[in-house]
PDB file of C-alpha atoms in Angstrom:
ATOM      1  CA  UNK B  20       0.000   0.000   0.000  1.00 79.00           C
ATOM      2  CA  UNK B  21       2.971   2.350   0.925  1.00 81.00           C
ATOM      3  CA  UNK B  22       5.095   0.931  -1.696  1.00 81.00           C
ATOM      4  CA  UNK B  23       3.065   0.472  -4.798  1.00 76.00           C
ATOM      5  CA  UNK B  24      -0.424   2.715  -4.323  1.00 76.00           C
ATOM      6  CA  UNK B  25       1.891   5.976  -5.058  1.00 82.00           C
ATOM      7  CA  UNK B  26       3.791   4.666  -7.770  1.00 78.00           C
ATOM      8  CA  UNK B  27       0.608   3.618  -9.466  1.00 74.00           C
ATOM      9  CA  UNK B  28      -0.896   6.941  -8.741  1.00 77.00           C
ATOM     10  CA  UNK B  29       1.500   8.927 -10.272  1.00 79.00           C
ATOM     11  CA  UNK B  30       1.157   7.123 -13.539  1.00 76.00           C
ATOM     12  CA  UNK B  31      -2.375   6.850 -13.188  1.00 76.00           C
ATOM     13  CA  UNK B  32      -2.303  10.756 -13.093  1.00 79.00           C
ATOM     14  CA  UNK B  33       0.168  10.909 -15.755  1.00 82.00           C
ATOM     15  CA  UNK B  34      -1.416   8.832 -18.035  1.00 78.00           C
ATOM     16  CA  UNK B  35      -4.982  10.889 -17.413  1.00 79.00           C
ATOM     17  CA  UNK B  36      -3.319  13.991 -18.301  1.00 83.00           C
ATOM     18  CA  UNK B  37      -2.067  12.536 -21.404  1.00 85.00           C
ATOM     19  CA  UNK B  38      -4.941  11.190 -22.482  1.00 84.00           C
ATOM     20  CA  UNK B  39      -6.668  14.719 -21.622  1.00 81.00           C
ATOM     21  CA  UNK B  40      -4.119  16.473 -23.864  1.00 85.00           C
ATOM     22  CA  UNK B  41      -5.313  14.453 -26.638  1.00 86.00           C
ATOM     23  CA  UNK B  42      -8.697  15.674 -26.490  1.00 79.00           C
ATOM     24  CA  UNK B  43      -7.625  18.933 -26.012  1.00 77.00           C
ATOM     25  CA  UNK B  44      -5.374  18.859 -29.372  1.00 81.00           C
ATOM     26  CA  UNK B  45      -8.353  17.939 -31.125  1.00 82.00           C
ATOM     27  CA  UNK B  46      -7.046  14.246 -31.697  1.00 89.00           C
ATOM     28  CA  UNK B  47     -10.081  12.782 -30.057  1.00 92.00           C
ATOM     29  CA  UNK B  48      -9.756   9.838 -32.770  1.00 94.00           C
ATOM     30  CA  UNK B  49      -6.631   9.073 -31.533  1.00 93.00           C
ATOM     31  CA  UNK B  50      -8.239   9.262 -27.987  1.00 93.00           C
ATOM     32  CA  UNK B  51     -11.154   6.947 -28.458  1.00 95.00           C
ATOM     33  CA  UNK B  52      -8.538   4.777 -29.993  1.00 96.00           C
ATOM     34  CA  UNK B  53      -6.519   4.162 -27.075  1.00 94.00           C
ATOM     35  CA  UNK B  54      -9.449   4.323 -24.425  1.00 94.00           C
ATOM     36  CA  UNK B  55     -10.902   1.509 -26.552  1.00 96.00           C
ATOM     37  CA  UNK B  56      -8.099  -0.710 -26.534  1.00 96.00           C
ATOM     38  CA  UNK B  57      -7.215  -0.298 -22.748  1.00 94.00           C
ATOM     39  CA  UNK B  58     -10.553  -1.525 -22.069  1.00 95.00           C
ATOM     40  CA  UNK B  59      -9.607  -5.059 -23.683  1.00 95.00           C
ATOM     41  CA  UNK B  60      -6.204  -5.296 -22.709  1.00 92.00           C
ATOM     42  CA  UNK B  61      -6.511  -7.064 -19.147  1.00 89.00           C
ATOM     43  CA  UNK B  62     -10.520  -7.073 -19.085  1.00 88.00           C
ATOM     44  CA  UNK B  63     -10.778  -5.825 -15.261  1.00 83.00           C
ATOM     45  CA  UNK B  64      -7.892  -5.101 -14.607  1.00 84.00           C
ATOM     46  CA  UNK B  65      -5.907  -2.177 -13.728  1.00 85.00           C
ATOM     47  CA  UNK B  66      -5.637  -0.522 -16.917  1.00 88.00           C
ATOM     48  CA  UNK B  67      -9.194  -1.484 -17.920  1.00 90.00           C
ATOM     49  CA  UNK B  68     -10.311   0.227 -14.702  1.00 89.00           C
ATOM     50  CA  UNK B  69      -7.755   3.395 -15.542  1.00 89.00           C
ATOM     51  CA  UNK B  70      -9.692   4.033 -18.914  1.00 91.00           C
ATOM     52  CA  UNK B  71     -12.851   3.409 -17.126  1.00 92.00           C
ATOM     53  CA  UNK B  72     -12.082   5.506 -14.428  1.00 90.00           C
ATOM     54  CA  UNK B  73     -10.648   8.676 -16.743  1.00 90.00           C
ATOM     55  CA  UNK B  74     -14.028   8.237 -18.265  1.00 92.00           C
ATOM     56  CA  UNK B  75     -16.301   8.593 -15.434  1.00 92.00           C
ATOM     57  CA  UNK B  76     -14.076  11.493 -14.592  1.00 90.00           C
ATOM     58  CA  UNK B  77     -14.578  13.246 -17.658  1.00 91.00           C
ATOM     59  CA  UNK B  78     -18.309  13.230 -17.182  1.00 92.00           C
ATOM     60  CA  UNK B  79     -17.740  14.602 -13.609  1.00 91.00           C
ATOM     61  CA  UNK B  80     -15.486  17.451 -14.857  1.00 90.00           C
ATOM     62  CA  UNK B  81     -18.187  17.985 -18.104  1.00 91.00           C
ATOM     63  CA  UNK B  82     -20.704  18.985 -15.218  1.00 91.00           C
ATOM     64  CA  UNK B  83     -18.917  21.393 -13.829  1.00 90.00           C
ATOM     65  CA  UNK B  84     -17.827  23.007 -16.802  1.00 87.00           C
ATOM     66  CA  UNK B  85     -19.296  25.521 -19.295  1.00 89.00           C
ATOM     67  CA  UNK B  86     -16.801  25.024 -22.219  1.00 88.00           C
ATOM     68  CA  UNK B  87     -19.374  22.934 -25.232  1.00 90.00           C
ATOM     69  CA  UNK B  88     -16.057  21.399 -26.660  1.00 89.00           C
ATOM     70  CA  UNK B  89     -14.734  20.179 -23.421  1.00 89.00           C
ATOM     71  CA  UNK B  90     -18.271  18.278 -22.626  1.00 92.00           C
ATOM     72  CA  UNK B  91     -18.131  16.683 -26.127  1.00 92.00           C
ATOM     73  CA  UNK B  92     -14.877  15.410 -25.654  1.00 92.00           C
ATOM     74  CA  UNK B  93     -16.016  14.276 -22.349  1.00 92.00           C
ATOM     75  CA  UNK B  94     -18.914  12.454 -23.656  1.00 95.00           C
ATOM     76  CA  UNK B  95     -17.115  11.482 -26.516  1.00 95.00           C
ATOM     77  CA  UNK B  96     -14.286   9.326 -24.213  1.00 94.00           C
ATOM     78  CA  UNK B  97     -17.081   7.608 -21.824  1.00 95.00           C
ATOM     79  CA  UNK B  98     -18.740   6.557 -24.942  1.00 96.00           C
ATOM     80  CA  UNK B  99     -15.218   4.936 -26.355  1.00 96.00           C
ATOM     81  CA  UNK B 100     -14.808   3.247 -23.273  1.00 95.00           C
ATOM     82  CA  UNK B 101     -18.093   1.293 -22.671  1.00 96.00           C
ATOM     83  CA  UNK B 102     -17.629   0.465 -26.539  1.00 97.00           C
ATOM     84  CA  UNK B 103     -14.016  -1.050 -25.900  1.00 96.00           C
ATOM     85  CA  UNK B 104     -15.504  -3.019 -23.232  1.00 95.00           C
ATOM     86  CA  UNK B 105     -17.841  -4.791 -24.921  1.00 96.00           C
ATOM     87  CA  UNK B 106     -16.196  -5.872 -27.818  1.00 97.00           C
ATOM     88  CA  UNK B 107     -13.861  -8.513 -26.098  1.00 97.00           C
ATOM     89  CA  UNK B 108     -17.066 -10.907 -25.072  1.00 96.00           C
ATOM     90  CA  UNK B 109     -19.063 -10.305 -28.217  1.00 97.00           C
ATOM     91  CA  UNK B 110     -15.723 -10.554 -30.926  1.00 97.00           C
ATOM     92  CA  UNK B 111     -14.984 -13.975 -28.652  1.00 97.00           C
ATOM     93  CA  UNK B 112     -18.634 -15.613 -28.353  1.00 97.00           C
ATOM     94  CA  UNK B 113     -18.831 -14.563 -32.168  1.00 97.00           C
ATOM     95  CA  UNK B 114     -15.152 -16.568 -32.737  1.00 97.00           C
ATOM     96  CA  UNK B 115     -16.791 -19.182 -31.021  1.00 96.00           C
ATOM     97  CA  UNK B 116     -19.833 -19.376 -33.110  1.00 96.00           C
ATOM     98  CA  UNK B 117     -17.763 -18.554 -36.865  1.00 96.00           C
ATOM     99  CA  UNK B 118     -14.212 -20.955 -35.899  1.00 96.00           C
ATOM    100  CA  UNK B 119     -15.858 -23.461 -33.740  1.00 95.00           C
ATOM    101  CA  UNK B 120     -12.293 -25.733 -34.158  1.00 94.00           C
ATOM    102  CA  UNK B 121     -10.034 -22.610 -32.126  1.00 94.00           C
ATOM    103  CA  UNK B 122     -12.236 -23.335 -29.058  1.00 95.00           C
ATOM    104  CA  UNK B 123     -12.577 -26.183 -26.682  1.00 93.00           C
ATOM    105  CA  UNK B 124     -15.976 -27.355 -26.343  1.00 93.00           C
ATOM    106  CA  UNK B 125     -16.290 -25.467 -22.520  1.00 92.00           C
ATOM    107  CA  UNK B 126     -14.886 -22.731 -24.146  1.00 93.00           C
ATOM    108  CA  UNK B 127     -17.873 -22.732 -26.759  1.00 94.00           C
ATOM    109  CA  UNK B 128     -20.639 -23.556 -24.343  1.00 94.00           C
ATOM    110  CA  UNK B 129     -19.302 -19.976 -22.825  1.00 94.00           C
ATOM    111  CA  UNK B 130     -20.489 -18.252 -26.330  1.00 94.00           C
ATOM    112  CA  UNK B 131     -23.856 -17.131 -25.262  1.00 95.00           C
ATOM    113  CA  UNK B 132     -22.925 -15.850 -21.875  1.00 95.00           C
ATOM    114  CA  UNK B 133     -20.289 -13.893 -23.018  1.00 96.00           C
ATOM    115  CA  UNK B 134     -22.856 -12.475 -25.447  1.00 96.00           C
ATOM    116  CA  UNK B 135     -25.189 -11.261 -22.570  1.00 96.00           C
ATOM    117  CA  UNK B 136     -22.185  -9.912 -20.866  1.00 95.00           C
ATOM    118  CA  UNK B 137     -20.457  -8.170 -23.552  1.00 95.00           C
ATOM    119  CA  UNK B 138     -24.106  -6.435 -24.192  1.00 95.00           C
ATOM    120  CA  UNK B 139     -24.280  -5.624 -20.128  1.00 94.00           C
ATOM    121  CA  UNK B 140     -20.575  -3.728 -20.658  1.00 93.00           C
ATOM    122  CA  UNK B 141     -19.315  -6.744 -18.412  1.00 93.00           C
ATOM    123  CA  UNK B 142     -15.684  -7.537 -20.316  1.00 92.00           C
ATOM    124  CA  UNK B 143     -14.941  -9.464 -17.890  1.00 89.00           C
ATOM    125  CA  UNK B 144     -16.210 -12.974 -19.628  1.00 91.00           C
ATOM    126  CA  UNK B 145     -13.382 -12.687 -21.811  1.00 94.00           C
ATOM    127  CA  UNK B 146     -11.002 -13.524 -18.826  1.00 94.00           C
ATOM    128  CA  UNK B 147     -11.195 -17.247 -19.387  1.00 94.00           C
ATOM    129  CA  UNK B 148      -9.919 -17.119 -22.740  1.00 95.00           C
ATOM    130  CA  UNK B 149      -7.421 -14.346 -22.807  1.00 93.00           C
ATOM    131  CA  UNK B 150      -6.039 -16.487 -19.534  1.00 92.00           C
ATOM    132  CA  UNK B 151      -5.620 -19.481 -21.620  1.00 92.00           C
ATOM    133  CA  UNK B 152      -4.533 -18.370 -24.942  1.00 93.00           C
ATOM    134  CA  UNK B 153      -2.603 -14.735 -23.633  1.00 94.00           C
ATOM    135  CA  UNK B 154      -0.550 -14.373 -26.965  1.00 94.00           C
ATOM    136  CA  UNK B 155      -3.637 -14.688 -29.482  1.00 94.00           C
ATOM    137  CA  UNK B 156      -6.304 -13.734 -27.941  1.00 96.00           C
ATOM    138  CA  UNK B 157      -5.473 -10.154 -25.888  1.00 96.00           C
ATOM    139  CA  UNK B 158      -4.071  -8.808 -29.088  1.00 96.00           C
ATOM    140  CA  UNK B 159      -7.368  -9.663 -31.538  1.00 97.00           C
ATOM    141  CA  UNK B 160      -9.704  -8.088 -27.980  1.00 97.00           C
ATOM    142  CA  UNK B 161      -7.581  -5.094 -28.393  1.00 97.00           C
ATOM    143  CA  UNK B 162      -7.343  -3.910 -32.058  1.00 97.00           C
ATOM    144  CA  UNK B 163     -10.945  -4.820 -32.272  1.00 98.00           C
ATOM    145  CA  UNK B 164     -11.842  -2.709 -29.450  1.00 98.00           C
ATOM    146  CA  UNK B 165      -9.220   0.058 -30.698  1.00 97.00           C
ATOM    147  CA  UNK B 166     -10.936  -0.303 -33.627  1.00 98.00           C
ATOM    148  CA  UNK B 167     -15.004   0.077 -31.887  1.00 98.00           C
ATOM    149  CA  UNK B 168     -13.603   3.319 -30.017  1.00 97.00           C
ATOM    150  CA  UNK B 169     -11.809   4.898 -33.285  1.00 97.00           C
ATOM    151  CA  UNK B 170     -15.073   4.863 -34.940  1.00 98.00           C
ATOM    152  CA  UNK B 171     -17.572   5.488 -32.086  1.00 97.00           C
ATOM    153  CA  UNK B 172     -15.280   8.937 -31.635  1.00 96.00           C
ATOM    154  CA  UNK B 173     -15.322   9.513 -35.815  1.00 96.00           C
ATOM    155  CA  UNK B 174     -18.719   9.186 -35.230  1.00 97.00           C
ATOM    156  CA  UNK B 175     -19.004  11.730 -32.469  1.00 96.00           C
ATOM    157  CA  UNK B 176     -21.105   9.305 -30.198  1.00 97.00           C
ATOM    158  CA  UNK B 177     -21.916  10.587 -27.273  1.00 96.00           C
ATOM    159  CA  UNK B 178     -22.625   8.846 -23.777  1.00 96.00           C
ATOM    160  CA  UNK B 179     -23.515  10.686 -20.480  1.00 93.00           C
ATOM    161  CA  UNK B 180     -23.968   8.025 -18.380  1.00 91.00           C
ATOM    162  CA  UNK B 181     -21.164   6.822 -15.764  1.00 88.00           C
ATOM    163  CA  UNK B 182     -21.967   2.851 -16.905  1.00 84.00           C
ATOM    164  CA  UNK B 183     -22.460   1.028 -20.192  1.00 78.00           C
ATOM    165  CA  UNK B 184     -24.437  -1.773 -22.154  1.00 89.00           C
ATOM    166  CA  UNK B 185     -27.625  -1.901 -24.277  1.00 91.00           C
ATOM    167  CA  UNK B 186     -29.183  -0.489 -20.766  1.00 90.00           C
ATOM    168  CA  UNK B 187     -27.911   3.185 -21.154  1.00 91.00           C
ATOM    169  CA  UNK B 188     -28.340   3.189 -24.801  1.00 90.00           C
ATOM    170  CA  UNK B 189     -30.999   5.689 -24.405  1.00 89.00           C
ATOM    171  CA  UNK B 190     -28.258   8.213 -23.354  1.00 91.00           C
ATOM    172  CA  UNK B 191     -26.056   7.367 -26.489  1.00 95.00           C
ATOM    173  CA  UNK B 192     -25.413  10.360 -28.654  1.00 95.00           C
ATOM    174  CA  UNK B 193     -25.797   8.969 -32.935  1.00 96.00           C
ATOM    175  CA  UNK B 194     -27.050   5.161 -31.088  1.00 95.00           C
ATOM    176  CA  UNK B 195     -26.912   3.699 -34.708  1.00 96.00           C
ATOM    177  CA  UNK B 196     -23.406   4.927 -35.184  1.00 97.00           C
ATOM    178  CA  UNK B 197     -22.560   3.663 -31.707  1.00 97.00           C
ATOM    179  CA  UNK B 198     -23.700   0.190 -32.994  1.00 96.00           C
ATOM    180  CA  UNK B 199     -22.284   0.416 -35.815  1.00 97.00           C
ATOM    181  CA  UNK B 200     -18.835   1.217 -34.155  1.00 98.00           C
ATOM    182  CA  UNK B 201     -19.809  -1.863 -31.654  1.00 97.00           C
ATOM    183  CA  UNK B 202     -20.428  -4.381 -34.273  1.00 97.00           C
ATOM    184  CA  UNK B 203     -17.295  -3.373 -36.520  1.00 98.00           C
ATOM    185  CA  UNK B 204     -15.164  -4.110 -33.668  1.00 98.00           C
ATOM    186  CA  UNK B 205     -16.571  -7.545 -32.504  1.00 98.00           C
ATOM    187  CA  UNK B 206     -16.029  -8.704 -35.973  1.00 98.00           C
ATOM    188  CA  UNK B 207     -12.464  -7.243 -36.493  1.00 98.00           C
ATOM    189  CA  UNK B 208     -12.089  -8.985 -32.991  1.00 98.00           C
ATOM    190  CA  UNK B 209     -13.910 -12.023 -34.010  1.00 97.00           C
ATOM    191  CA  UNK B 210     -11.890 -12.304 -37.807  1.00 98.00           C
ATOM    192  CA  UNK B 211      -8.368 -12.158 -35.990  1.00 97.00           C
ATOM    193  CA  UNK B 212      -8.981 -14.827 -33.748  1.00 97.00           C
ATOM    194  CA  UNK B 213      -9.791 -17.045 -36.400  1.00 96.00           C
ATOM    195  CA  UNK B 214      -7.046 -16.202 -38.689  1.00 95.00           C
ATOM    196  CA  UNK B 215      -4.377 -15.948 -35.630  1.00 94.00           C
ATOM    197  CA  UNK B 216      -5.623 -17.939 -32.587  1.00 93.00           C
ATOM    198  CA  UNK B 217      -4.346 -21.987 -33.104  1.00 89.00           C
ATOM    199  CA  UNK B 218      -7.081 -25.298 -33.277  1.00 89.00           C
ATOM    200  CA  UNK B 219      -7.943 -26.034 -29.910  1.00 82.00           C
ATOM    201  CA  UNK B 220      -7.365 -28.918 -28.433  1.00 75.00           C
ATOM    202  CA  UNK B 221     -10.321 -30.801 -27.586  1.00 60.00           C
TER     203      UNK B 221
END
């Protein structure tokens, strides 16, 4: 706690700033980029929950601000977040579904699950496989996400709400976009794994 907690502090705080400076030079595609593909690089983890957490403080500094262009961006980054989180289940049960032969048969059986979490913003069902296949798998999650929160910032979508999945979709700026930008990652996600990921042994 005394060793570690500051250490990780000061590049959590580093790392927010930087991100922030991208907004603020008007490379918010290059921002919704990267928050994208931290959400699927350790599902859950620490640098998941440091996108996550940038995110839900961009909303809190949007309300307290007055500048339009500094809300957008705001909005903007939660919305690239909750899309980079829930590519990684959807690309995966998808992979599942498309390269049946990459995936053990418990590892298929997980397909629909993962669907119903990767729609609730929980990227945390794609632990399982990114723990078992670490070289393939984590690399096809994150361009595919990278890929969801490029677009869903092209797009200017739009999310005001501190959460994520189908259940805030109401507050989605461009929703069709957003889905759009969802979709085009899970399959980017879903095509790598079944050009790069090896037959499973069953």
């Amino acid at each position: 706690c005394f060793i570690l907690n500051p250490l990780i502090g000061l590049i959590n705080t580093g790392l927010a700033g930087a991100l922030t400076s991208l907004g603020n030079a008007n490379m918010i595609w290059l921002l919704g980029l990267i928050l994208g593909a931290m959400m699927a690089i350790d599902m859950g983890g620490p640098i998941n929950k440091a996108a996550y957490v940038f995110g839900t403080g961009m909303l809190t500094q949007a309300a307290l601000s007055t500048d339009a262009a500094f809300q957008q961006m705001a909005y903007i980054s939660m919305a690239a977040v909750m899309v980079g989180g829930m590519v990684p289940p959807i690309g995966i049960a998808l992979a599942c579904f498309f390269f049946p032969k990459k995936f053990t048969k418990a590892e298929r059986g997980s397909a629909v699950s993962n669907l119903v979490m990767g729609a609730s913003f929980i990227t945390e069902g794609a632990i399982p496989f990114a723990a078992a296949d670490p070289l393939h798998v984590i690399p096809c999650t994150m361009i595919g996400a990278g890929v969801a929160g490029l677009l869903a910032a092209l797009f200017k979508c739009t999310l005001m709400a501190p959460h994520g999945g189908v259940f805030v979709f109401a507050t989605v700026g461009h929703p069709l976009l957003y889905v759009i930008a969802w979709l085009a990652g899970s399959i980017v996600t879903c095509l790598l794994l079944g050009i790069i990921k090896k037959k499973a042994e069953q």
